[in-house]
Amino acid sequence: MIQATLKQLSQQLADKKVSAVELAAAYLDRIEALNPELNAFITVDREKTLTIARAADARRAAGDRGALIGVPVAHKDIFCQQGWKTSCGSKMLDNFIAPYSAHVIEQCDAAGLVTLGRTNMDEFAMGSSNENSYYGAVKNPWDLAAIPGGSSGGSAAAVAARMTPVALGTDTGGSIRQPASHCGITGIKPTYGVVSRFGMVAYASSLDQGGPLAQSAEDCALMLNVMAGFDARDSTSLERAKEDYTRDLAQPLSGLRVGLPREYFAEGLAADVARVIDGAVAELKKLGATVVEVSLPNTELSIPAYYVIAPAEASANLSRYDGVRYGHRAAEYQDLVEMYEKTRAEGFGSEVKRRIMVGSYVLSHGYYDAYYLKAQKIRRLIANDFISAFAGCDVILGPVAPTAAFNIGEKSGDPVQMYLSDIYTLSVNLAGLPAMSVPAGFADNGRPVGLQIIGNYFAEAKMLNVAHQFQQATDWHRRAPAL
Ligand code: GLN
């Protein structure tokens, strides 16, 4: 049961082979057994979860046929969820119980999904390794010495360790795709604006986007059907007709044009990751795809552009943590200014402080034009690169990260090394495009490697089709760590 996909669990519930309460209890037992080692969850509340599960069983008993009623889910601790601690991985919000739920949580609740708990993450989603969490690092279930990736590392580790069939994450510069890749699971970041950011703690608002992490592309499609949708409370939410993201899963891939960006296979890509990606491309060729070379010439500039824009937005977004409205407040202070200073000095971790300083600097008078405005211009060029590339192909394929998961502690002392590992994911967010990670093999050290599929705007169904067909032909996504 614990190895089942979302799709299979939905069938078992419909066939009354299992109840929502039995399912929830089984996953809670698994979390209880594994979490002390993996640290994938920040908050688990057995009674609360079982109460939700009982309500799900009651809904089914009353004749409600919703496919996902009673299916367990884990939520990244960045989504406000009424009555649950929503810490965002920070001491600043360690005492914060959300008074309302994010739009995506409302949608999950309405669909009847049962919350198992709240997953660990880098503080305020800033990081690529989950080592920046106030609650400690998360371990990769495939290799306890390895990072699970970040910032949605708790969500990815939880799915990989089968502590939940599915989890929600967010992706500002790779935080769904990169942990999915490092943990050997499937994750999708939708087109910017497809999933509402209402109630999702803001990091960099023009880049943040929520999405699911699961075992398979099919499960991701089912979850995206729940998560996506217009929401007037997010001014960047797109008013589009509801889509069924499963609609193209079964389409054959004959005639598919796959673009391989020259810049993604150049210097810096580890040989064993390149081997895995080559193998995946060969598999897709067998399924009928043709390969064309494309160019994304400004790829290298995505790192400096992103690490100006994201901190700039973060510095503004995080100004709300002032010790007055909610969250941590210093115990002792002489006056208002000292209260602010002490509160923020105590409440934020060092990476968050670093970003607030960088962001404030690049937005300040005299530097705005040289850094922030310049970065915005580069952002446009990066988006234009993709528009040109998509003139000649349907999807773009490449690695998610230059190497498989590195060791815990390996890069934590060197923020620039950490930033460089985001090279293949950042430009997608700068352009607002959808992209996903699909398990495609293993590195020489046995750690999982994901294939990145980048789609054109609103091409989620096409990407999921490619991923699903790949998963029908391969079994990488069915491999699970021995735990
Ligand atoms: N690693 C990137 C950062 O630290 C991306 C994080 C994310 O997508 N939330 O900003």
GROMACS .gro file of C-alpha atoms and ligand atoms in nm:
model
  493
    1MET     CA    1   0.000   0.000   0.000
    2ILE     CA    2   0.278   0.238   0.099
    3GLN     CA    3   0.438   0.201  -0.247
    4ALA     CA    4   0.112   0.281  -0.429
    5THR     CA    5   0.073   0.581  -0.654
    6LEU     CA    6  -0.194   0.845  -0.606
    7LYS     CA    7  -0.383   0.691  -0.895
    8GLN     CA    8  -0.375   0.345  -0.736
    9LEU     CA    9  -0.478   0.474  -0.394
   10SER     CA   10  -0.771   0.656  -0.548
   11GLN     CA   11  -0.883   0.326  -0.705
   12GLN     CA   12  -0.840   0.134  -0.378
   13LEU     CA   13  -1.051   0.392  -0.196
   14ALA     CA   14  -1.322   0.381  -0.463
   15ASP     CA   15  -1.325  -0.001  -0.446
   16LYS     CA   16  -1.351   0.018  -0.065
   17LYS     CA   17  -1.037  -0.193  -0.032
   18VAL     CA   18  -0.907   0.060   0.214
   19SER     CA   19  -1.054   0.352   0.410
   20ALA     CA   20  -0.912   0.702   0.439
   21VAL     CA   21  -0.853   0.641   0.810
   22GLU     CA   22  -0.658   0.320   0.743
   23LEU     CA   23  -0.450   0.494   0.480
   24ALA     CA   24  -0.376   0.795   0.698
   25ALA     CA   25  -0.280   0.569   0.990
   26ALA     CA   26  -0.043   0.365   0.772
   27TYR     CA   27   0.136   0.673   0.644
   28LEU     CA   28   0.147   0.831   0.989
   29ASP     CA   29   0.311   0.514   1.122
   30ARG     CA   30   0.567   0.530   0.844
   31ILE     CA   31   0.635   0.900   0.917
   32GLU     CA   32   0.675   0.821   1.286
   33ALA     CA   33   0.926   0.548   1.206
   34LEU     CA   34   1.135   0.736   0.950
   35ASN     CA   35   1.111   1.103   1.040
   36PRO     CA   36   1.351   1.100   1.336
   37GLU     CA   37   1.625   1.011   1.084
   38LEU     CA   38   1.510   1.192   0.767
   39ASN     CA   39   1.363   1.510   0.926
   40ALA     CA   40   1.131   1.557   0.628
   41PHE     CA   41   0.839   1.684   0.838
   42ILE     CA   42   0.831   1.986   1.066
   43THR     CA   43   0.479   1.925   1.197
   44VAL     CA   44   0.275   1.607   1.226
   45ASP     CA   45  -0.051   1.595   1.422
   46ARG     CA   46  -0.199   1.246   1.430
   47GLU     CA   47  -0.533   1.344   1.583
   48LYS     CA   48  -0.589   1.626   1.340
   49THR     CA   49  -0.505   1.405   1.043
   50LEU     CA   50  -0.730   1.124   1.160
   51THR     CA   51  -1.016   1.370   1.208
   52ILE     CA   52  -0.974   1.486   0.847
   53ALA     CA   53  -0.956   1.123   0.732
   54ARG     CA   54  -1.280   1.037   0.917
   55ALA     CA   55  -1.451   1.327   0.740
   56ALA     CA   56  -1.321   1.193   0.406
   57ASP     CA   57  -1.464   0.849   0.478
   58ALA     CA   58  -1.795   1.012   0.570
   59ARG     CA   59  -1.797   1.199   0.237
   60ARG     CA   60  -1.745   0.877   0.044
   61ALA     CA   61  -2.010   0.701   0.255
   62ALA     CA   62  -2.252   0.981   0.167
   63GLY     CA   63  -2.200   0.906  -0.202
   64ASP     CA   64  -1.946   1.173  -0.296
   65ARG     CA   65  -1.743   1.028  -0.584
   66GLY     CA   66  -1.449   1.273  -0.592
   67ALA     CA   67  -1.147   1.071  -0.710
   68LEU     CA   68  -0.904   1.203  -0.449
   69ILE     CA   69  -1.127   1.194  -0.140
   70GLY     CA   70  -0.924   1.026   0.133
   71VAL     CA   71  -0.589   1.033  -0.048
   72PRO     CA   72  -0.308   1.154   0.183
   73VAL     CA   73  -0.099   1.459   0.099
   74ALA     CA   74   0.186   1.650   0.267
   75HIS     CA   75   0.216   2.027   0.244
   76LYS     CA   76   0.537   2.227   0.224
   77ASP     CA   77   0.548   2.448   0.533
   78ILE     CA   78   0.522   2.757   0.311
   79PHE     CA   79   0.147   2.725   0.245
   80CYS     CA   80  -0.073   2.886   0.507
   81GLN     CA   81  -0.309   2.623   0.641
   82GLN     CA   82  -0.576   2.724   0.888
   83GLY     CA   83  -0.503   2.594   1.237
   84TRP     CA   84  -0.160   2.452   1.146
   85LYS     CA   85   0.176   2.598   1.231
   86THR     CA   86   0.311   2.757   0.912
   87SER     CA   87   0.679   2.823   0.988
   88CYS     CA   88   0.827   2.854   0.637
   89GLY     CA   89   1.134   2.688   0.788
   90SER     CA   90   1.207   2.997   0.997
   91LYS     CA   91   1.241   3.079   1.364
   92MET     CA   92   1.060   3.399   1.271
   93LEU     CA   93   0.737   3.203   1.219
   94ASP     CA   94   0.798   2.922   1.466
   95ASN     CA   95   0.501   3.044   1.671
   96PHE     CA   96   0.274   3.127   1.376
   97ILE     CA   97  -0.054   2.935   1.345
   98ALA     CA   98  -0.211   3.033   1.014
   99PRO     CA   99  -0.555   3.195   1.056
  100TYR     CA  100  -0.656   3.109   0.697
  101SER     CA  101  -0.560   2.868   0.419
  102ALA     CA  102  -0.378   2.928   0.092
  103HIS     CA  103  -0.584   2.891  -0.224
  104VAL     CA  104  -0.410   2.562  -0.313
  105ILE     CA  105  -0.478   2.425   0.035
  106GLU     CA  106  -0.845   2.519   0.000
  107GLN     CA  107  -0.850   2.334  -0.332
  108CYS     CA  108  -0.683   2.026  -0.180
  109ASP     CA  109  -0.928   2.031   0.111
  110ALA     CA  110  -1.224   2.064  -0.124
  111ALA     CA  111  -1.096   1.769  -0.328
  112GLY     CA  112  -1.094   1.563  -0.006
  113LEU     CA  113  -0.718   1.513   0.027
  114VAL     CA  114  -0.608   1.430   0.382
  115THR     CA  115  -0.323   1.640   0.525
  116LEU     CA  116  -0.052   1.421   0.679
  117GLY     CA  117   0.161   1.709   0.796
  118ARG     CA  118   0.387   1.996   0.702
  119THR     CA  119   0.719   1.938   0.533
  120ASN     CA  120   1.062   2.080   0.604
  121MET     CA  121   1.218   2.338   0.375
  122ASP     CA  122   1.497   2.593   0.345
  123GLU     CA  123   1.411   2.905   0.543
  124PHE     CA  124   1.171   3.118   0.337
  125ALA     CA  125   1.249   2.885   0.042
  126MET     CA  126   1.600   3.025   0.008
  127GLY     CA  127   1.838   2.746  -0.072
  128SER     CA  128   1.919   2.444  -0.283
  129SER     CA  129   1.998   2.188  -0.016
  130ASN     CA  130   1.751   2.223   0.271
  131GLU     CA  131   2.041   2.298   0.503
  132ASN     CA  132   1.904   2.650   0.563
  133SER     CA  133   1.606   2.527   0.766
  134TYR     CA  134   1.569   2.645   1.125
  135TYR     CA  135   1.453   2.288   1.194
  136GLY     CA  136   1.773   2.129   1.067
  137ALA     CA  137   1.881   1.959   0.746
  138VAL     CA  138   1.670   1.696   0.572
  139LYS     CA  139   1.847   1.375   0.471
  140ASN     CA  140   1.815   1.219   0.128
  141PRO     CA  141   1.636   0.883   0.163
  142TRP     CA  142   1.864   0.732  -0.105
  143ASP     CA  143   2.180   0.816   0.086
  144LEU     CA  144   2.170   0.968   0.432
  145ALA     CA  145   2.497   1.156   0.369
  146ALA     CA  146   2.339   1.346   0.078
  147ILE     CA  147   2.123   1.658   0.068
  148PRO     CA  148   1.768   1.599  -0.066
  149GLY     CA  149   1.786   1.925  -0.264
  150GLY     CA  150   1.595   2.240  -0.181
  151SER     CA  151   1.405   2.432  -0.102
  152SER     CA  152   1.120   2.175  -0.118
  153GLY     CA  153   1.356   1.909   0.021
  154GLY     CA  154   1.119   1.784   0.289
  155SER     CA  155   0.842   1.731   0.034
  156ALA     CA  156   1.074   1.547  -0.206
  157ALA     CA  157   1.228   1.329   0.065
  158ALA     CA  158   0.882   1.246   0.202
  159VAL     CA  159   0.757   1.125  -0.138
  160ALA     CA  160   1.079   0.933  -0.210
  161ALA     CA  161   1.064   0.762   0.132
  162ARG     CA  162   0.695   0.682   0.074
  163MET     CA  163   0.596   0.882   0.382
  164THR     CA  164   0.329   1.032   0.157
  165PRO     CA  165   0.210   0.954  -0.195
  166VAL     CA  166   0.222   1.320  -0.295
  167ALA     CA  167   0.339   1.654  -0.160
  168LEU     CA  168   0.308   2.020  -0.251
  169GLY     CA  169   0.611   2.235  -0.318
  170THR     CA  170   0.705   2.573  -0.456
  171ASP     CA  171   0.960   2.666  -0.720
  172THR     CA  172   1.116   3.013  -0.736
  173GLY     CA  173   1.439   2.908  -0.907
  174GLY     CA  174   1.421   2.528  -0.912
  175SER     CA  175   1.283   2.428  -0.573
  176ILE     CA  176   1.041   2.167  -0.707
  177ARG     CA  177   1.255   2.031  -0.992
  178GLN     CA  178   1.590   2.010  -0.818
  179PRO     CA  179   1.477   1.820  -0.505
  180ALA     CA  180   1.260   1.597  -0.727
  181SER     CA  181   1.571   1.520  -0.933
  182HIS     CA  182   1.789   1.452  -0.629
  183CYS     CA  183   1.527   1.229  -0.466
  184GLY     CA  184   1.429   1.029  -0.775
  185ILE     CA  185   1.069   1.149  -0.799
  186THR     CA  186   0.855   1.352  -1.041
  187GLY     CA  187   0.773   1.721  -0.991
  188ILE     CA  188   0.624   1.998  -1.201
  189LYS     CA  189   0.646   2.375  -1.180
  190PRO     CA  190   0.360   2.521  -1.383
  191THR     CA  191   0.357   2.835  -1.599
  192TYR     CA  192   0.373   3.145  -1.377
  193GLY     CA  193   0.016   3.243  -1.286
  194VAL     CA  194  -0.146   2.900  -1.328
  195VAL     CA  195  -0.140   2.825  -0.954
  196SER     CA  196  -0.249   3.098  -0.712
  197ARG     CA  197   0.010   3.240  -0.473
  198PHE     CA  198  -0.260   3.350  -0.227
  199GLY     CA  199  -0.157   3.224   0.116
  200MET     CA  200   0.181   3.103  -0.005
  201VAL     CA  201   0.446   3.282   0.202
  202ALA     CA  202   0.614   3.519  -0.044
  203TYR     CA  203   0.982   3.487  -0.130
  204ALA     CA  204   1.021   3.645  -0.478
  205SER     CA  205   0.670   3.717  -0.599
  206SER     CA  206   0.744   3.745  -0.971
  207LEU     CA  207   0.910   3.401  -0.968
  208ASP     CA  208   0.727   3.193  -0.703
  209GLN     CA  209   0.497   2.919  -0.827
  210GLY     CA  210   0.342   2.620  -0.648
  211GLY     CA  211   0.328   2.268  -0.787
  212PRO     CA  212   0.309   1.898  -0.696
  213LEU     CA  213   0.578   1.636  -0.626
  214ALA     CA  214   0.475   1.273  -0.671
  215GLN     CA  215   0.593   0.936  -0.798
  216SER     CA  216   0.472   0.974  -1.155
  217ALA     CA  217   0.374   1.226  -1.420
  218GLU     CA  218   0.020   1.091  -1.410
  219ASP     CA  219  -0.003   1.167  -1.037
  220CYS     CA  220   0.136   1.516  -1.098
  221ALA     CA  221  -0.131   1.575  -1.363
  222LEU     CA  222  -0.405   1.466  -1.122
  223MET     CA  223  -0.269   1.700  -0.854
  224LEU     CA  224  -0.230   1.990  -1.094
  225ASN     CA  225  -0.598   1.949  -1.179
  226VAL     CA  226  -0.665   2.021  -0.811
  227MET     CA  227  -0.412   2.301  -0.762
  228ALA     CA  228  -0.449   2.509  -1.078
  229GLY     CA  229  -0.722   2.767  -1.118
  230PHE     CA  230  -0.800   3.135  -1.119
  231ASP     CA  231  -0.808   3.311  -0.784
  232ALA     CA  232  -0.898   3.679  -0.765
  233ARG     CA  233  -0.696   3.720  -0.443
  234ASP     CA  234  -0.368   3.681  -0.635
  235SER     CA  235  -0.332   3.969  -0.882
  236THR     CA  236  -0.102   3.759  -1.103
  237SER     CA  237  -0.337   3.460  -1.114
  238LEU     CA  238  -0.439   3.397  -1.474
  239GLU     CA  239  -0.802   3.389  -1.573
  240ARG     CA  240  -0.808   3.090  -1.804
  241ALA     CA  241  -1.052   2.808  -1.868
  242LYS     CA  242  -1.005   2.506  -1.638
  243GLU     CA  243  -0.785   2.242  -1.802
  244ASP     CA  244  -0.766   1.866  -1.760
  245TYR     CA  245  -0.393   1.804  -1.738
  246THR     CA  246  -0.439   1.429  -1.787
  247ARG     CA  247  -0.600   1.476  -2.129
  248ASP     CA  248  -0.289   1.412  -2.341
  249LEU     CA  249  -0.109   1.154  -2.126
  250ALA     CA  250  -0.177   0.868  -2.366
  251GLN     CA  251  -0.079   1.052  -2.686
  252PRO     CA  252   0.204   0.884  -2.880
  253LEU     CA  253   0.524   1.086  -2.915
  254SER     CA  254   0.574   1.036  -3.289
  255GLY     CA  255   0.657   1.367  -3.449
  256LEU     CA  256   0.760   1.528  -3.119
  257ARG     CA  257   1.044   1.776  -3.171
  258VAL     CA  258   1.282   1.779  -2.878
  259GLY     CA  259   1.524   2.071  -2.840
  260LEU     CA  260   1.860   2.019  -2.673
  261PRO     CA  261   2.017   2.349  -2.567
  262ARG     CA  262   2.386   2.355  -2.653
  263GLU     CA  263   2.460   2.556  -2.337
  264TYR     CA  264   2.311   2.287  -2.109
  265PHE     CA  265   2.559   2.024  -2.224
  266ALA     CA  266   2.872   2.234  -2.203
  267GLU     CA  267   3.142   2.268  -1.941
  268GLY     CA  268   3.025   2.217  -1.584
  269LEU     CA  269   2.793   1.923  -1.646
  270ALA     CA  270   2.912   1.609  -1.465
  271ALA     CA  271   2.986   1.318  -1.700
  272ASP     CA  272   2.757   1.078  -1.515
  273VAL     CA  273   2.465   1.322  -1.531
  274ALA     CA  274   2.531   1.373  -1.904
  275ARG     CA  275   2.526   0.993  -1.949
  276VAL     CA  276   2.182   0.971  -1.784
  277ILE     CA  277   2.038   1.255  -1.993
  278ASP     CA  278   2.179   1.105  -2.315
  279GLY     CA  279   2.012   0.777  -2.224
  280ALA     CA  280   1.678   0.948  -2.168
  281VAL     CA  281   1.702   1.131  -2.502
  282ALA     CA  282   1.779   0.800  -2.676
  283GLU     CA  283   1.470   0.649  -2.512
  284LEU     CA  284   1.251   0.933  -2.637
  285LYS     CA  285   1.392   0.890  -2.987
  286LYS     CA  286   1.284   0.526  -2.972
  287LEU     CA  287   0.936   0.655  -2.886
  288GLY     CA  288   0.929   0.864  -3.204
  289ALA     CA  289   1.082   1.196  -3.105
  290THR     CA  290   1.324   1.382  -3.331
  291VAL     CA  291   1.606   1.585  -3.182
  292VAL     CA  292   1.713   1.935  -3.279
  293GLU     CA  293   1.989   2.146  -3.131
  294VAL     CA  294   1.873   2.480  -2.990
  295SER     CA  295   2.058   2.764  -2.825
  296LEU     CA  296   1.985   2.955  -2.505
  297PRO     CA  297   2.280   3.194  -2.525
  298ASN     CA  298   2.208   3.389  -2.207
  299THR     CA  299   2.193   3.084  -1.980
  300GLU     CA  300   2.507   3.188  -1.792
  301LEU     CA  301   2.353   3.525  -1.708
  302SER     CA  302   2.058   3.361  -1.536
  303ILE     CA  303   2.260   3.323  -1.214
  304PRO     CA  304   2.359   3.690  -1.169
  305ALA     CA  305   2.017   3.809  -1.291
  306TYR     CA  306   1.826   3.575  -1.060
  307TYR     CA  307   2.049   3.646  -0.761
  308VAL     CA  308   1.974   4.019  -0.802
  309ILE     CA  309   1.600   3.997  -0.874
  310ALA     CA  310   1.510   3.729  -0.619
  311PRO     CA  311   1.688   3.900  -0.325
  312ALA     CA  312   1.545   4.238  -0.432
  313GLU     CA  313   1.192   4.102  -0.411
  314ALA     CA  314   1.273   3.908  -0.094
  315SER     CA  315   1.404   4.218   0.081
  316ALA     CA  316   1.069   4.388   0.018
  317ASN     CA  317   0.857   4.084   0.101
  318LEU     CA  318   1.040   4.008   0.426
  319SER     CA  319   1.003   4.363   0.559
  320ARG     CA  320   0.667   4.248   0.700
  321TYR     CA  321   0.843   4.049   0.974
  322ASP     CA  322   0.876   4.341   1.209
  323GLY     CA  323   0.783   4.179   1.541
  324VAL     CA  324   0.453   4.368   1.546
  325ARG     CA  325   0.210   4.190   1.321
  326TYR     CA  326   0.291   3.824   1.378
  327GLY     CA  327   0.576   3.587   1.438
  328HIS     CA  328   0.877   3.625   1.663
  329ARG     CA  329   0.938   3.935   1.875
  330ALA     CA  330   1.254   3.997   2.077
  331ALA     CA  331   1.197   3.968   2.451
  332GLU     CA  332   1.384   4.278   2.560
  333TYR     CA  333   1.435   4.613   2.390
  334GLN     CA  334   1.463   4.981   2.479
  335ASP     CA  335   1.264   5.135   2.194
  336LEU     CA  336   1.089   5.057   1.867
  337VAL     CA  337   1.400   5.059   1.650
  338GLU     CA  338   1.582   4.824   1.884
  339MET     CA  339   1.275   4.597   1.886
  340TYR     CA  340   1.291   4.574   1.505
  341GLU     CA  341   1.664   4.515   1.504
  342LYS     CA  342   1.668   4.247   1.770
  343THR     CA  343   1.359   4.074   1.636
  344ARG     CA  344   1.502   4.044   1.287
  345ALA     CA  345   1.852   3.960   1.408
  346GLU     CA  346   1.712   3.675   1.619
  347GLY     CA  347   1.436   3.557   1.386
  348PHE     CA  348   1.621   3.524   1.054
  349GLY     CA  349   1.898   3.279   0.966
  350SER     CA  350   2.218   3.383   0.791
  351GLU     CA  351   2.116   3.305   0.430
  352VAL     CA  352   1.796   3.508   0.470
  353LYS     CA  353   1.994   3.799   0.616
  354ARG     CA  354   2.243   3.777   0.330
  355ARG     CA  355   1.961   3.802   0.075
  356ILE     CA  356   1.792   4.092   0.254
  357MET     CA  357   2.123   4.281   0.248
  358VAL     CA  358   2.192   4.205  -0.119
  359GLY     CA  359   1.834   4.291  -0.211
  360SER     CA  360   1.834   4.621  -0.021
  361TYR     CA  361   2.166   4.710  -0.181
  362VAL     CA  362   2.063   4.647  -0.542
  363LEU     CA  363   1.742   4.844  -0.492
  364SER     CA  364   1.907   5.141  -0.326
  365HIS     CA  365   1.945   5.481  -0.489
  366GLY     CA  366   2.257   5.489  -0.705
  367TYR     CA  367   2.270   5.111  -0.754
  368TYR     CA  368   1.918   5.043  -0.881
  369ASP     CA  369   2.003   5.115  -1.246
  370ALA     CA  370   2.335   4.932  -1.237
  371TYR     CA  371   2.200   4.612  -1.079
  372TYR     CA  372   1.825   4.576  -1.055
  373LEU     CA  373   1.734   4.740  -1.386
  374LYS     CA  374   2.017   4.560  -1.564
  375ALA     CA  375   1.897   4.227  -1.424
  376GLN     CA  376   1.544   4.299  -1.548
  377LYS     CA  377   1.683   4.361  -1.897
  378ILE     CA  378   1.872   4.032  -1.887
  379ARG     CA  379   1.551   3.865  -1.774
  380ARG     CA  380   1.383   3.982  -2.095
  381LEU     CA  381   1.672   3.848  -2.305
  382ILE     CA  382   1.648   3.510  -2.133
  383ALA     CA  383   1.274   3.492  -2.206
  384ASN     CA  384   1.342   3.587  -2.568
  385ASP     CA  385   1.596   3.304  -2.597
  386PHE     CA  386   1.323   3.056  -2.508
  387ILE     CA  387   1.074   3.213  -2.750
  388SER     CA  388   1.329   3.169  -3.032
  389ALA     CA  389   1.411   2.813  -2.926
  390PHE     CA  390   1.045   2.709  -2.912
  391ALA     CA  391   1.002   2.821  -3.273
  392GLY     CA  392   1.188   2.502  -3.367
  393CYS     CA  393   1.083   2.247  -3.103
  394ASP     CA  394   0.792   2.136  -2.882
  395VAL     CA  395   0.981   2.073  -2.559
  396ILE     CA  396   1.335   2.142  -2.439
  397LEU     CA  397   1.525   1.872  -2.256
  398GLY     CA  398   1.829   1.890  -2.033
  399PRO     CA  399   1.967   1.818  -1.689
  400VAL     CA  400   1.808   1.966  -1.375
  401ALA     CA  401   2.136   2.014  -1.191
  402PRO     CA  402   2.502   1.985  -1.291
  403THR     CA  403   2.567   1.697  -1.048
  404ALA     CA  404   2.367   1.444  -0.849
  405ALA     CA  405   2.298   1.538  -0.487
  406PHE     CA  406   2.607   1.659  -0.306
  407ASN     CA  407   2.692   1.578   0.055
  408ILE     CA  408   2.540   1.755   0.352
  409GLY     CA  409   2.792   2.023   0.452
  410GLU     CA  410   2.976   2.017   0.119
  411LYS     CA  411   2.861   2.359  -0.005
  412SER     CA  412   2.699   2.514   0.300
  413GLY     CA  413   3.003   2.731   0.374
  414ASP     CA  414   3.018   2.875   0.023
  415PRO     CA  415   2.696   3.046  -0.092
  416VAL     CA  416   2.829   3.118  -0.442
  417GLN     CA  417   2.902   2.747  -0.503
  418MET     CA  418   2.547   2.677  -0.390
  419TYR     CA  419   2.404   2.941  -0.628
  420LEU     CA  420   2.602   2.800  -0.922
  421SER     CA  421   2.427   2.464  -0.885
  422ASP     CA  422   2.101   2.636  -0.993
  423ILE     CA  423   2.229   2.706  -1.346
  424TYR     CA  424   1.977   2.486  -1.537
  425THR     CA  425   1.666   2.580  -1.341
  426LEU     CA  426   1.672   2.957  -1.283
  427SER     CA  427   1.608   3.077  -1.638
  428VAL     CA  428   1.276   2.891  -1.651
  429ASN     CA  429   1.145   3.099  -1.360
  430LEU     CA  430   1.287   3.421  -1.502
  431ALA     CA  431   1.094   3.346  -1.823
  432GLY     CA  432   0.780   3.228  -1.638
  433LEU     CA  433   0.778   2.894  -1.822
  434PRO     CA  434   0.658   2.552  -1.700
  435ALA     CA  435   0.914   2.276  -1.641
  436MET     CA  436   0.938   1.941  -1.470
  437SER     CA  437   1.183   1.682  -1.345
  438VAL     CA  438   1.143   1.313  -1.423
  439PRO     CA  439   1.357   1.029  -1.280
  440ALA     CA  440   1.595   0.915  -1.554
  441GLY     CA  441   1.868   0.707  -1.391
  442PHE     CA  442   2.146   0.713  -1.135
  443ALA     CA  443   2.484   0.881  -1.101
  444ASP     CA  444   2.802   0.679  -1.050
  445ASN     CA  445   2.759   0.710  -0.673
  446GLY     CA  446   2.408   0.561  -0.690
  447ARG     CA  447   2.220   0.885  -0.631
  448PRO     CA  448   1.917   0.963  -0.854
  449VAL     CA  449   1.935   1.194  -1.157
  450GLY     CA  450   1.636   1.371  -1.309
  451LEU     CA  451   1.566   1.474  -1.666
  452GLN     CA  452   1.434   1.828  -1.704
  453ILE     CA  453   1.150   1.886  -1.950
  454ILE     CA  454   1.084   2.252  -2.024
  455GLY     CA  455   0.766   2.348  -2.206
  456ASN     CA  456   0.636   2.656  -2.378
  457TYR     CA  457   0.384   2.875  -2.193
  458PHE     CA  458   0.079   2.667  -2.090
  459ALA     CA  459   0.228   2.348  -2.239
  460GLU     CA  460   0.188   2.155  -1.912
  461ALA     CA  461  -0.030   1.888  -2.075
  462LYS     CA  462   0.232   1.836  -2.348
  463MET     CA  463   0.517   1.805  -2.096
  464LEU     CA  464   0.315   1.562  -1.885
  465ASN     CA  465   0.245   1.362  -2.201
  466VAL     CA  466   0.619   1.336  -2.276
  467ALA     CA  467   0.694   1.244  -1.915
  468HIS     CA  468   0.415   0.987  -1.896
  469GLN     CA  469   0.519   0.816  -2.220
  470PHE     CA  470   0.877   0.808  -2.093
  471GLN     CA  471   0.750   0.650  -1.771
  472GLN     CA  472   0.552   0.390  -1.963
  473ALA     CA  473   0.877   0.286  -2.133
  474THR     CA  474   1.110   0.305  -1.830
  475ASP     CA  475   1.090   0.212  -1.464
  476TRP     CA  476   1.319   0.473  -1.304
  477HIS     CA  477   1.020   0.636  -1.136
  478ARG     CA  478   0.923   0.306  -0.974
  479ARG     CA  479   1.257   0.262  -0.800
  480ALA     CA  480   1.241   0.341  -0.432
  481PRO     CA  481   1.518   0.372  -0.174
  482ALA     CA  482   1.564   0.076   0.061
  483LEU     CA  483   1.440   0.197   0.399
  484GLN     N1  484   1.804   2.779  -0.498
  484GLN     C1  485   1.729   2.893  -0.537
  484GLN     C2  486   1.733   2.997  -0.428
  484GLN     O1  487   1.796   2.972  -0.331
  484GLN     C3  488   1.586   2.855  -0.569
  484GLN     C4  489   1.502   2.836  -0.450
  484GLN     C5  490   1.357   2.819  -0.483
  484GLN     O2  491   1.320   2.782  -0.595
  484GLN     N2  492   1.272   2.850  -0.386
  484GLN     O3  493   1.679   3.101  -0.436
   0.00000   0.00000   0.00000
